[in-house]
Coordinates of C-alpha atoms in Angstrom, one line a residue:
X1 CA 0.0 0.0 0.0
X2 CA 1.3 3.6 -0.8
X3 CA 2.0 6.0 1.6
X4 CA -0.5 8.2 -0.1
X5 CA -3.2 5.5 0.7
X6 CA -2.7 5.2 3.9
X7 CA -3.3 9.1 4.2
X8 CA -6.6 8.8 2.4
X9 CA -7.7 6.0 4.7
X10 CA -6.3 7.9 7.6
X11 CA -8.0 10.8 6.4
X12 CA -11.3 9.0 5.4
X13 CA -11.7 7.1 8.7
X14 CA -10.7 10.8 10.8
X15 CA -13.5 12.5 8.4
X16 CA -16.0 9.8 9.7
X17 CA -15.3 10.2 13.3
X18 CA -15.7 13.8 13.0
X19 CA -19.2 13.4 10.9
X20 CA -20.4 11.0 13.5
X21 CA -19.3 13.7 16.6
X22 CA -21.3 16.6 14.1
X23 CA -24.2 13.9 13.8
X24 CA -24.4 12.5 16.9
X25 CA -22.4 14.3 19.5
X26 CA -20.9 12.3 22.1
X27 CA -23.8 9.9 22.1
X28 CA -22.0 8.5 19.3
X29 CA -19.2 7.3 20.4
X30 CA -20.9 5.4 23.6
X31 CA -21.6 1.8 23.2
X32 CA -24.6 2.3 25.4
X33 CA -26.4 4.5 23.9
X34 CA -29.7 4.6 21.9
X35 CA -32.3 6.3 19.5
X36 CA -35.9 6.6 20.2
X37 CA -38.1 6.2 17.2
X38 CA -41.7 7.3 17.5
X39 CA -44.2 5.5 15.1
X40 CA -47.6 6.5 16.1
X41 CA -48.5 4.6 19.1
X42 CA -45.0 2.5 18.9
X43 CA -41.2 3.3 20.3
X44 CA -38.4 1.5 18.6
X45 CA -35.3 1.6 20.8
X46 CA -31.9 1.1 18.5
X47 CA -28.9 1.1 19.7
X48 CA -26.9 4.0 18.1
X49 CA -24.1 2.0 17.0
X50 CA -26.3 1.0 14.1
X51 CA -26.5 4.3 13.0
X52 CA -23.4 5.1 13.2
X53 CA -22.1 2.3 11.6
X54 CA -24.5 2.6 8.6
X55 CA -23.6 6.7 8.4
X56 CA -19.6 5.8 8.4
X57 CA -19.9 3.0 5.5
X58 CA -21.9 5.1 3.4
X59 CA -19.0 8.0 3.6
X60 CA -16.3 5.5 3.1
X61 CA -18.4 4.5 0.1
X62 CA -19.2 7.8 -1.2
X63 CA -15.1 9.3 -0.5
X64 CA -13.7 6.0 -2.4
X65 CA -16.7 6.0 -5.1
X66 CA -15.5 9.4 -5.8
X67 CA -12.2 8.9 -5.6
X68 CA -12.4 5.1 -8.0
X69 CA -14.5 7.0 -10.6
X70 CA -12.1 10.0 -10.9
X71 CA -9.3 7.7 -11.6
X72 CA -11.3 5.8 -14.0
X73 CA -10.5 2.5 -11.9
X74 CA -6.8 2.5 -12.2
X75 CA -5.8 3.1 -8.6
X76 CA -5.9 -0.9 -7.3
X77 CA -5.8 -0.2 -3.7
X78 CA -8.9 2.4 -4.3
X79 CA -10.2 -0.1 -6.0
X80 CA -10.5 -2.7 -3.8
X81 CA -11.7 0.0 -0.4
X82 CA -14.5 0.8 -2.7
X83 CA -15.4 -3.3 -3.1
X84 CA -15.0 -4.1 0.7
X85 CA -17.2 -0.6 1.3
X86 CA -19.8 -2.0 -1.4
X87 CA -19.6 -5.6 0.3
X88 CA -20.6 -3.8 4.3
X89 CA -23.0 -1.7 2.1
X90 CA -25.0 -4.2 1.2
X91 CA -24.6 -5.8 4.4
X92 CA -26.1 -3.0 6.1
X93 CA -29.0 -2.6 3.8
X94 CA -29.9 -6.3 4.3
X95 CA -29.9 -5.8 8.6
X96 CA -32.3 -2.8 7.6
X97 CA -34.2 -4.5 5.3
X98 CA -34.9 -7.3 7.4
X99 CA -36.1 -4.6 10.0
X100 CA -38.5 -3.2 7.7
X101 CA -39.8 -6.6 7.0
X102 CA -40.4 -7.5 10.5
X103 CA -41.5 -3.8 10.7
X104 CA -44.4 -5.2 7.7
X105 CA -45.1 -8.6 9.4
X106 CA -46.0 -6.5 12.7
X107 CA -48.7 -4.0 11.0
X108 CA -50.2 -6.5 8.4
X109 CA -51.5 -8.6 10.4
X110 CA -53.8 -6.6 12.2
X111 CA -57.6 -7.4 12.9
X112 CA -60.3 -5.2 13.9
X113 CA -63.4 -6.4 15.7
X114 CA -66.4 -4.8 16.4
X115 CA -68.0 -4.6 19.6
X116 CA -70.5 -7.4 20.1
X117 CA -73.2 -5.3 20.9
X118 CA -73.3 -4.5 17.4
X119 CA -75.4 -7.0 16.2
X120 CA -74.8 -8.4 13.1
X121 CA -73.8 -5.0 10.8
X122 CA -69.9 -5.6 10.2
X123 CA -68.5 -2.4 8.8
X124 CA -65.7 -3.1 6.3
X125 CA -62.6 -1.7 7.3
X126 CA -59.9 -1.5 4.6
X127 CA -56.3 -1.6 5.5
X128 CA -54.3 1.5 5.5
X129 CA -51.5 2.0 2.6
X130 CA -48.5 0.1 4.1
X131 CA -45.8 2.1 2.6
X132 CA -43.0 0.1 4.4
X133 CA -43.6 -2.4 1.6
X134 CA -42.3 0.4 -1.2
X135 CA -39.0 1.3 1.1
X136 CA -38.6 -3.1 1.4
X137 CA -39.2 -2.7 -2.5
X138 CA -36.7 0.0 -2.5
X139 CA -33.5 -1.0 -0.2
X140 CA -33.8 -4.7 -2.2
X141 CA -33.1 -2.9 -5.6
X142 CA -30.5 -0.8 -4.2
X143 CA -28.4 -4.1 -3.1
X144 CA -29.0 -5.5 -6.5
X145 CA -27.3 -2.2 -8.0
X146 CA -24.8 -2.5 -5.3
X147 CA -24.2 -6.3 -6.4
X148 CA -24.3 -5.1 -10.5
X149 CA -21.8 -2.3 -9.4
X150 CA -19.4 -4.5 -7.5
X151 CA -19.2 -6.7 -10.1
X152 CA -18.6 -4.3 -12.5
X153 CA -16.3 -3.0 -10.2
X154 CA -14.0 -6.3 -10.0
X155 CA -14.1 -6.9 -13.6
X156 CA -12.9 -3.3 -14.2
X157 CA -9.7 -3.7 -11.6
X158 CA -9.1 -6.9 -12.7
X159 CA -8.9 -5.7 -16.3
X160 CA -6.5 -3.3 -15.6
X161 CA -4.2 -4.9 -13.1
X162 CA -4.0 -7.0 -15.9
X163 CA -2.8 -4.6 -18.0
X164 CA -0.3 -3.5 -15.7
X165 CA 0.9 -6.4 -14.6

């Protein structure tokens, strides 16, 4: 690795410890510590580290993205930060995707009975729009365009390592 890799990882990973202090002040940097979400009559309690650790891979992601396509995939060691960022990118979407699904299991199946002193009208209650389904839609096409990218990715370091080598 070149010294001026080591610098942009250096640099990188310091630029991600100061986004998470901006973010989430010294909260973030407790292992204790959580976030309170408030969905109508719900509170989700998650732990902070989650966040944190989905807000640093997406910088590393975005810095080495930046930094792969504005050397048009020559730089090998860039190359290969911006494959292992993809790979804990996709990771991350697939722990919050199967949140959102258990998230969807937990408000479809809802039932709502009338009183029994209503006799034997039965209003028709229609479910409300479930829009947890389009986000599930959603973060499962973005890790198949992860997975297209990385490939495309690998096949355009391996082509010109190739060359170089």
């Amino acid at each position: 690795m070149k010294r001026t890799e080591i610098y942009w990882l250096i640099g990188t990973i310091v630029f991600v410890l100061i986004m998470n202090f901006v973010v989430f002040g010294t909260d973030g940097f407790k292992s204790d510590s959580n976030v309170d979400i408030n969905i109508h009559d719900t509170y989700f309690v998650i732990a902070n580290i989650h966040f944190v650790l989905l807000f640093s891979v997406l910088i590393l992601f975005g810095v080495y993205l930046f930094r792969t396509l504005k050397r048009n995939f020559k730089n090998l060691t860039a190359n290969l930060i911006l494959m292992i960022s993809t790979i804990l990118l996709i990771l991350v979407l697939i722990g919050i995707d199967s949140i959102v699904d258990a998230l969807i299991r937990q408000t479809s199946s809802w039932t709502i009975y009338p009183p029994l002193s209503a006799g034997q009208s039965i209003p028709e209650i229609e479910p409300k729009e479930n829009n947890l389904e389009i986000l599930s839609s959603a973060l499962f096409l973005i890790q198949i365009i992860s997975l297209i990218f990385l490939t495309y990715c690998g096949f355009k370091t391996g082509r010109n390592y190739k060359q170089n080598g």
